mmCIF file of C-alpha atoms in Angstrom:
data_model
loop_
_atom_site.group_PDB
_atom_site.id
_atom_site.type_symbol
_atom_site.label_atom_id
_atom_site.label_comp_id
_atom_site.label_asym_id
_atom_site.label_seq_id
_atom_site.Cartn_x
_atom_site.Cartn_y
_atom_site.Cartn_z
ATOM 1 C CA MET Y 633 0.000 0.000 0.000
ATOM 2 C CA ALA Y 634 1.643 3.243 -1.171
ATOM 3 C CA LEU Y 635 1.343 6.631 0.509
ATOM 4 C CA ASN Y 636 -1.125 8.850 -1.376
ATOM 5 C CA LEU Y 637 -0.234 12.520 -0.797
ATOM 6 C CA GLN Y 638 -3.764 13.715 -1.660
ATOM 7 C CA PRO Y 639 -6.383 11.338 -0.300
ATOM 8 C CA ILE Y 640 -9.823 12.647 0.590
ATOM 9 C CA LEU Y 641 -9.907 12.874 4.381
ATOM 10 C CA GLU Y 642 -12.872 13.554 6.638
ATOM 11 C CA ASN Y 643 -13.663 14.241 10.284
ATOM 12 C CA ASP Y 644 -16.647 15.602 12.219
ATOM 13 C CA LEU Y 645 -15.926 19.231 11.275
ATOM 14 C CA CYS Y 646 -14.195 19.139 7.890
ATOM 15 C CA MET Y 647 -13.483 17.475 4.595
ATOM 16 C CA LEU Y 648 -10.000 17.689 3.083
ATOM 17 C CA TYR Y 649 -10.007 17.563 -0.703
ATOM 18 C CA PRO Y 650 -7.027 17.747 -3.057
ATOM 19 C CA LEU Y 651 -6.368 21.402 -3.927
ATOM 20 C CA GLU Y 652 -6.995 22.257 -7.585
ATOM 21 C CA GLU Y 653 -6.297 25.311 -9.745
ATOM 22 C CA LYS Y 654 -10.018 26.148 -9.774
ATOM 23 C CA ASP Y 655 -9.918 26.607 -5.964
ATOM 24 C CA PHE Y 656 -7.835 29.797 -6.094
ATOM 25 C CA ASP Y 657 -10.644 32.333 -5.644
ATOM 26 C CA ALA Y 658 -12.341 30.474 -2.786
ATOM 27 C CA LEU Y 659 -9.047 29.942 -0.974
ATOM 28 C CA TYR Y 660 -7.839 33.495 -1.537
ATOM 29 C CA LYS Y 661 -11.103 34.775 -0.077
ATOM 30 C CA VAL Y 662 -9.982 33.136 3.206
ATOM 31 C CA ALA Y 663 -6.283 34.009 2.866
ATOM 32 C CA SER Y 664 -6.913 37.694 2.144
ATOM 33 C CA ASP Y 665 -7.471 38.385 5.870
ATOM 34 C CA PRO Y 666 -4.241 40.001 7.195
ATOM 35 C CA LYS Y 667 -4.999 38.713 10.718
ATOM 36 C CA ILE Y 668 -4.226 35.144 9.593
ATOM 37 C CA TRP Y 669 -0.658 36.121 8.720
ATOM 38 C CA GLU Y 670 0.208 38.430 11.665
ATOM 39 C CA GLN Y 671 2.573 35.922 13.315
ATOM 40 C CA HIS Y 672 3.563 34.041 10.172
ATOM 41 C CA PRO Y 673 7.096 34.413 8.741
ATOM 42 C CA ASN Y 674 5.536 35.929 5.590
ATOM 43 C CA LYS Y 675 3.227 38.595 6.951
ATOM 44 C CA ASP Y 676 2.292 39.798 3.433
ATOM 45 C CA ARG Y 677 0.719 36.537 2.284
ATOM 46 C CA TRP Y 678 -2.713 38.171 2.448
ATOM 47 C CA LYS Y 679 -1.731 40.251 -0.607
ATOM 48 C CA LYS Y 680 -2.971 38.664 -3.815
ATOM 49 C CA GLU Y 681 0.385 38.722 -5.653
ATOM 50 C CA VAL Y 682 2.118 37.093 -2.666
ATOM 51 C CA PHE Y 683 -0.642 34.530 -2.173
ATOM 52 C CA GLU Y 684 -0.459 33.631 -5.876
ATOM 53 C CA LYS Y 685 3.117 32.375 -5.299
ATOM 54 C CA PHE Y 686 1.971 30.395 -2.247
ATOM 55 C CA PHE Y 687 -0.885 28.859 -4.250
ATOM 56 C CA GLU Y 688 1.428 27.990 -7.150
ATOM 57 C CA GLY Y 689 3.709 26.160 -4.706
ATOM 58 C CA ALA Y 690 0.714 24.368 -3.208
ATOM 59 C CA ILE Y 691 -0.438 23.100 -6.603
ATOM 60 C CA GLN Y 692 3.097 22.059 -7.605
ATOM 61 C CA SER Y 693 3.564 20.180 -4.311
ATOM 62 C CA LYS Y 694 0.880 17.664 -5.298
ATOM 63 C CA GLY Y 695 0.185 17.272 -1.571
ATOM 64 C CA ALA Y 696 -2.035 20.273 -0.809
ATOM 65 C CA PHE Y 697 -5.638 20.266 0.387
ATOM 66 C CA LYS Y 698 -8.504 22.686 0.647
ATOM 67 C CA ILE Y 699 -10.317 22.405 3.962
ATOM 68 C CA ILE Y 700 -14.113 22.466 3.689
ATOM 69 C CA LYS Y 701 -16.306 23.169 6.710
ATOM 70 C CA LYS Y 702 -18.893 20.376 6.668
ATOM 71 C CA ALA Y 703 -21.657 22.436 8.284
ATOM 72 C CA THR Y 704 -21.621 25.066 5.518
ATOM 73 C CA GLY Y 705 -19.684 23.623 2.568
ATOM 74 C CA GLU Y 706 -17.404 26.669 2.520
ATOM 75 C CA VAL Y 707 -13.627 26.635 2.051
ATOM 76 C CA VAL Y 708 -12.095 27.587 5.418
ATOM 77 C CA GLY Y 709 -8.388 26.928 4.866
ATOM 78 C CA SER Y 710 -5.623 24.819 3.445
ATOM 79 C CA THR Y 711 -2.911 22.411 4.534
ATOM 80 C CA ARG Y 712 -0.494 20.003 2.879
ATOM 81 C CA PHE Y 713 1.748 16.966 3.102
ATOM 82 C CA TYR Y 714 5.301 17.614 1.877
ATOM 83 C CA ASP Y 715 8.953 16.495 1.992
ATOM 84 C CA PHE Y 716 8.289 12.755 2.315
ATOM 85 C CA ASN Y 717 11.610 11.116 3.215
ATOM 86 C CA LYS Y 718 11.564 7.338 2.813
ATOM 87 C CA GLU Y 719 15.009 6.868 4.399
ATOM 88 C CA GLU Y 720 14.037 8.786 7.546
ATOM 89 C CA ASP Y 721 10.520 7.329 7.452
ATOM 90 C CA CYS Y 722 8.970 10.761 7.904
ATOM 91 C CA ILE Y 723 6.902 13.442 6.228
ATOM 92 C CA PHE Y 724 5.915 17.029 6.996
ATOM 93 C CA ILE Y 725 2.481 18.561 7.503
ATOM 94 C CA GLY Y 726 2.375 22.300 7.040
ATOM 95 C CA TYR Y 727 1.472 25.413 5.110
ATOM 96 C CA THR Y 728 -1.717 25.283 7.175
ATOM 97 C CA PHE Y 729 -4.061 28.190 7.688
ATOM 98 C CA TYR Y 730 -7.679 28.606 8.708
ATOM 99 C CA ALA Y 731 -10.265 31.360 8.482
ATOM 100 C CA VAL Y 732 -10.282 33.409 11.696
ATOM 101 C CA SER Y 733 -13.884 32.245 12.210
ATOM 102 C CA CYS Y 734 -12.483 28.719 12.789
ATOM 103 C CA TRP Y 735 -9.907 29.701 15.408
ATOM 104 C CA GLY Y 736 -10.424 28.239 18.867
ATOM 105 C CA LYS Y 737 -13.210 25.926 17.663
ATOM 106 C CA GLY Y 738 -11.289 22.653 17.363
ATOM 107 C CA PHE Y 739 -10.636 22.762 13.619
ATOM 108 C CA ASN Y 740 -6.848 22.557 13.853
ATOM 109 C CA GLN Y 741 -6.901 19.720 16.387
ATOM 110 C CA SER Y 742 -9.488 17.823 14.352
ATOM 111 C CA VAL Y 743 -7.714 18.260 11.012
ATOM 112 C CA LYS Y 744 -4.280 17.398 12.428
ATOM 113 C CA LYS Y 745 -5.665 14.281 14.134
ATOM 114 C CA THR Y 746 -7.240 13.124 10.871
ATOM 115 C CA MET Y 747 -4.026 13.751 8.934
ATOM 116 C CA LEU Y 748 -1.839 12.068 11.563
ATOM 117 C CA ASP Y 749 -4.095 9.011 11.809
ATOM 118 C CA TYR Y 750 -3.756 8.656 8.044
ATOM 119 C CA LEU Y 751 0.014 9.249 7.882
ATOM 120 C CA PHE Y 752 0.931 6.900 10.705
ATOM 121 C CA LYS Y 753 -0.252 4.006 8.530
ATOM 122 C CA TYR Y 754 2.808 4.779 6.358
ATOM 123 C CA VAL Y 755 5.524 6.574 8.380
ATOM 124 C CA SER Y 756 6.939 6.545 11.904
ATOM 125 C CA LYS Y 757 7.533 10.317 12.241
ATOM 126 C CA VAL Y 758 5.609 13.417 11.223
ATOM 127 C CA ARG Y 759 7.274 16.825 11.346
ATOM 128 C CA PHE Y 760 6.076 20.419 11.193
ATOM 129 C CA HIS Y 761 7.841 23.688 10.302
ATOM 130 C CA ILE Y 762 6.552 26.486 12.536
ATOM 131 C CA GLY Y 763 7.727 30.078 12.180
ATOM 132 C CA ALA Y 764 10.021 31.148 15.030
ATOM 133 C CA GLU Y 765 7.749 34.124 15.785
ATOM 134 C CA ASN Y 766 4.483 32.246 15.313
ATOM 135 C CA ILE Y 767 3.568 31.707 18.964
ATOM 136 C CA ARG Y 768 -0.061 30.864 18.095
ATOM 137 C CA SER Y 769 1.002 27.947 15.873
ATOM 138 C CA GLN Y 770 3.702 26.803 18.317
ATOM 139 C CA ILE Y 771 1.071 26.512 21.054
ATOM 140 C CA ALA Y 772 -1.372 24.789 18.687
ATOM 141 C CA ILE Y 773 1.146 22.173 17.519
ATOM 142 C CA SER Y 774 2.221 21.484 21.106
ATOM 143 C CA ARG Y 775 -1.431 20.784 21.957
ATOM 144 C CA VAL Y 776 -1.456 18.132 19.234
ATOM 145 C CA GLY Y 777 1.507 16.474 20.989
ATOM 146 C CA ALA Y 778 4.468 17.594 18.856
ATOM 147 C CA LYS Y 779 7.830 18.350 20.475
ATOM 148 C CA LYS Y 780 10.382 20.865 19.213
ATOM 149 C CA ILE Y 781 13.438 19.026 17.873
ATOM 150 C CA ALA Y 782 15.369 21.631 15.849
ATOM 151 C CA GLU Y 783 15.595 25.109 14.364
ATOM 152 C CA GLU Y 784 16.335 25.717 10.691
ATOM 153 C CA GLU Y 785 16.067 28.278 7.936
ATOM 154 C CA VAL Y 786 13.238 27.376 5.568
ATOM 155 C CA ALA Y 787 12.740 28.887 2.123
ATOM 156 C CA TYR Y 788 9.048 28.637 1.333
ATOM 157 C CA PHE Y 789 8.222 28.405 -2.378
ATOM 158 C CA GLY Y 790 9.183 31.697 -4.038
ATOM 159 C CA GLU Y 791 10.077 33.337 -0.706
ATOM 160 C CA LYS Y 792 13.245 34.205 1.209
ATOM 161 C CA PRO Y 793 14.442 31.811 3.945
ATOM 162 C CA LYS Y 794 13.035 32.420 7.441
ATOM 163 C CA LEU Y 795 13.840 30.864 10.811
ATOM 164 C CA ASN Y 796 11.479 28.013 11.652
ATOM 165 C CA PHE Y 797 11.242 25.574 14.530
ATOM 166 C CA VAL Y 798 10.915 21.907 13.622
ATOM 167 C CA TYR Y 799 8.413 19.925 15.681
ATOM 168 C CA GLN Y 800 7.924 16.155 15.545
ATOM 169 C CA ILE Y 801 5.407 13.547 16.624
ATOM 170 C CA ASP Y 802 6.508 9.916 16.702
ATOM 171 C CA LYS Y 803 4.060 7.164 15.814
ATOM 172 C CA SER Y 804 4.746 5.387 19.105
ATOM 173 C CA ASN Y 805 3.770 8.496 21.091
ATOM 174 C CA TRP Y 806 0.708 9.133 18.913
ATOM 175 C CA LEU Y 807 -0.660 5.640 19.442
ATOM 176 C CA GLU Y 808 -0.393 5.852 23.254
#
Protein backbone atom coordinates (compact mmCIF):
# COMPACT_ATOMS: atom_id res chain seq x y z
CA MET A 1 0.00 0.00 0.00
CA ALA A 2 1.64 3.24 -1.17
CA LEU A 3 1.34 6.63 0.51
CA ASN A 4 -1.12 8.85 -1.38
CA LEU A 5 -0.23 12.52 -0.80
CA GLN A 6 -3.76 13.71 -1.66
CA PRO A 7 -6.38 11.34 -0.30
CA ILE A 8 -9.82 12.65 0.59
CA LEU A 9 -9.91 12.87 4.38
CA GLU A 10 -12.87 13.55 6.64
CA ASN A 11 -13.66 14.24 10.28
CA ASP A 12 -16.65 15.60 12.22
CA LEU A 13 -15.93 19.23 11.27
CA CYS A 14 -14.20 19.14 7.89
CA MET A 15 -13.48 17.47 4.60
CA LEU A 16 -10.00 17.69 3.08
CA TYR A 17 -10.01 17.56 -0.70
CA PRO A 18 -7.03 17.75 -3.06
CA LEU A 19 -6.37 21.40 -3.93
CA GLU A 20 -7.00 22.26 -7.58
CA GLU A 21 -6.30 25.31 -9.75
CA LYS A 22 -10.02 26.15 -9.77
CA ASP A 23 -9.92 26.61 -5.96
CA PHE A 24 -7.83 29.80 -6.09
CA ASP A 25 -10.64 32.33 -5.64
CA ALA A 26 -12.34 30.47 -2.79
CA LEU A 27 -9.05 29.94 -0.97
CA TYR A 28 -7.84 33.50 -1.54
CA LYS A 29 -11.10 34.78 -0.08
CA VAL A 30 -9.98 33.14 3.21
CA ALA A 31 -6.28 34.01 2.87
CA SER A 32 -6.91 37.69 2.14
CA ASP A 33 -7.47 38.39 5.87
CA PRO A 34 -4.24 40.00 7.19
CA LYS A 35 -5.00 38.71 10.72
CA ILE A 36 -4.23 35.14 9.59
CA TRP A 37 -0.66 36.12 8.72
CA GLU A 38 0.21 38.43 11.67
CA GLN A 39 2.57 35.92 13.32
CA HIS A 40 3.56 34.04 10.17
CA PRO A 41 7.10 34.41 8.74
CA ASN A 42 5.54 35.93 5.59
CA LYS A 43 3.23 38.59 6.95
CA ASP A 44 2.29 39.80 3.43
CA ARG A 45 0.72 36.54 2.28
CA TRP A 46 -2.71 38.17 2.45
CA LYS A 47 -1.73 40.25 -0.61
CA LYS A 48 -2.97 38.66 -3.81
CA GLU A 49 0.38 38.72 -5.65
CA VAL A 50 2.12 37.09 -2.67
CA PHE A 51 -0.64 34.53 -2.17
CA GLU A 52 -0.46 33.63 -5.88
CA LYS A 53 3.12 32.37 -5.30
CA PHE A 54 1.97 30.39 -2.25
CA PHE A 55 -0.88 28.86 -4.25
CA GLU A 56 1.43 27.99 -7.15
CA GLY A 57 3.71 26.16 -4.71
CA ALA A 58 0.71 24.37 -3.21
CA ILE A 59 -0.44 23.10 -6.60
CA GLN A 60 3.10 22.06 -7.61
CA SER A 61 3.56 20.18 -4.31
CA LYS A 62 0.88 17.66 -5.30
CA GLY A 63 0.19 17.27 -1.57
CA ALA A 64 -2.03 20.27 -0.81
CA PHE A 65 -5.64 20.27 0.39
CA LYS A 66 -8.50 22.69 0.65
CA ILE A 67 -10.32 22.41 3.96
CA ILE A 68 -14.11 22.47 3.69
CA LYS A 69 -16.31 23.17 6.71
CA LYS A 70 -18.89 20.38 6.67
CA ALA A 71 -21.66 22.44 8.28
CA THR A 72 -21.62 25.07 5.52
CA GLY A 73 -19.68 23.62 2.57
CA GLU A 74 -17.40 26.67 2.52
CA VAL A 75 -13.63 26.63 2.05
CA VAL A 76 -12.09 27.59 5.42
CA GLY A 77 -8.39 26.93 4.87
CA SER A 78 -5.62 24.82 3.44
CA THR A 79 -2.91 22.41 4.53
CA ARG A 80 -0.49 20.00 2.88
CA PHE A 81 1.75 16.97 3.10
CA TYR A 82 5.30 17.61 1.88
CA ASP A 83 8.95 16.49 1.99
CA PHE A 84 8.29 12.76 2.32
CA ASN A 85 11.61 11.12 3.21
CA LYS A 86 11.56 7.34 2.81
CA GLU A 87 15.01 6.87 4.40
CA GLU A 88 14.04 8.79 7.55
CA ASP A 89 10.52 7.33 7.45
CA CYS A 90 8.97 10.76 7.90
CA ILE A 91 6.90 13.44 6.23
CA PHE A 92 5.91 17.03 7.00
CA ILE A 93 2.48 18.56 7.50
CA GLY A 94 2.37 22.30 7.04
CA TYR A 95 1.47 25.41 5.11
CA THR A 96 -1.72 25.28 7.17
CA PHE A 97 -4.06 28.19 7.69
CA TYR A 98 -7.68 28.61 8.71
CA ALA A 99 -10.27 31.36 8.48
CA VAL A 100 -10.28 33.41 11.70
CA SER A 101 -13.88 32.24 12.21
CA CYS A 102 -12.48 28.72 12.79
CA TRP A 103 -9.91 29.70 15.41
CA GLY A 104 -10.42 28.24 18.87
CA LYS A 105 -13.21 25.93 17.66
CA GLY A 106 -11.29 22.65 17.36
CA PHE A 107 -10.64 22.76 13.62
CA ASN A 108 -6.85 22.56 13.85
CA GLN A 109 -6.90 19.72 16.39
CA SER A 110 -9.49 17.82 14.35
CA VAL A 111 -7.71 18.26 11.01
CA LYS A 112 -4.28 17.40 12.43
CA LYS A 113 -5.67 14.28 14.13
CA THR A 114 -7.24 13.12 10.87
CA MET A 115 -4.03 13.75 8.93
CA LEU A 116 -1.84 12.07 11.56
CA ASP A 117 -4.10 9.01 11.81
CA TYR A 118 -3.76 8.66 8.04
CA LEU A 119 0.01 9.25 7.88
CA PHE A 120 0.93 6.90 10.71
CA LYS A 121 -0.25 4.01 8.53
CA TYR A 122 2.81 4.78 6.36
CA VAL A 123 5.52 6.57 8.38
CA SER A 124 6.94 6.55 11.90
CA LYS A 125 7.53 10.32 12.24
CA VAL A 126 5.61 13.42 11.22
CA ARG A 127 7.27 16.83 11.35
CA PHE A 128 6.08 20.42 11.19
CA HIS A 129 7.84 23.69 10.30
CA ILE A 130 6.55 26.49 12.54
CA GLY A 131 7.73 30.08 12.18
CA ALA A 132 10.02 31.15 15.03
CA GLU A 133 7.75 34.12 15.79
CA ASN A 134 4.48 32.25 15.31
CA ILE A 135 3.57 31.71 18.96
CA ARG A 136 -0.06 30.86 18.10
CA SER A 137 1.00 27.95 15.87
CA GLN A 138 3.70 26.80 18.32
CA ILE A 139 1.07 26.51 21.05
CA ALA A 140 -1.37 24.79 18.69
CA ILE A 141 1.15 22.17 17.52
CA SER A 142 2.22 21.48 21.11
CA ARG A 143 -1.43 20.78 21.96
CA VAL A 144 -1.46 18.13 19.23
CA GLY A 145 1.51 16.47 20.99
CA ALA A 146 4.47 17.59 18.86
CA LYS A 147 7.83 18.35 20.48
CA LYS A 148 10.38 20.86 19.21
CA ILE A 149 13.44 19.03 17.87
CA ALA A 150 15.37 21.63 15.85
CA GLU A 151 15.60 25.11 14.36
CA GLU A 152 16.34 25.72 10.69
CA GLU A 153 16.07 28.28 7.94
CA VAL A 154 13.24 27.38 5.57
CA ALA A 155 12.74 28.89 2.12
CA TYR A 156 9.05 28.64 1.33
CA PHE A 157 8.22 28.40 -2.38
CA GLY A 158 9.18 31.70 -4.04
CA GLU A 159 10.08 33.34 -0.71
CA LYS A 160 13.24 34.21 1.21
CA PRO A 161 14.44 31.81 3.94
CA LYS A 162 13.03 32.42 7.44
CA LEU A 163 13.84 30.86 10.81
CA ASN A 164 11.48 28.01 11.65
CA PHE A 165 11.24 25.57 14.53
CA VAL A 166 10.91 21.91 13.62
CA TYR A 167 8.41 19.92 15.68
CA GLN A 168 7.92 16.16 15.54
CA ILE A 169 5.41 13.55 16.62
CA ASP A 170 6.51 9.92 16.70
CA LYS A 171 4.06 7.16 15.81
CA SER A 172 4.75 5.39 19.11
CA ASN A 173 3.77 8.50 21.09
CA TRP A 174 0.71 9.13 18.91
CA LEU A 175 -0.66 5.64 19.44
CA GLU A 176 -0.39 5.85 23.25
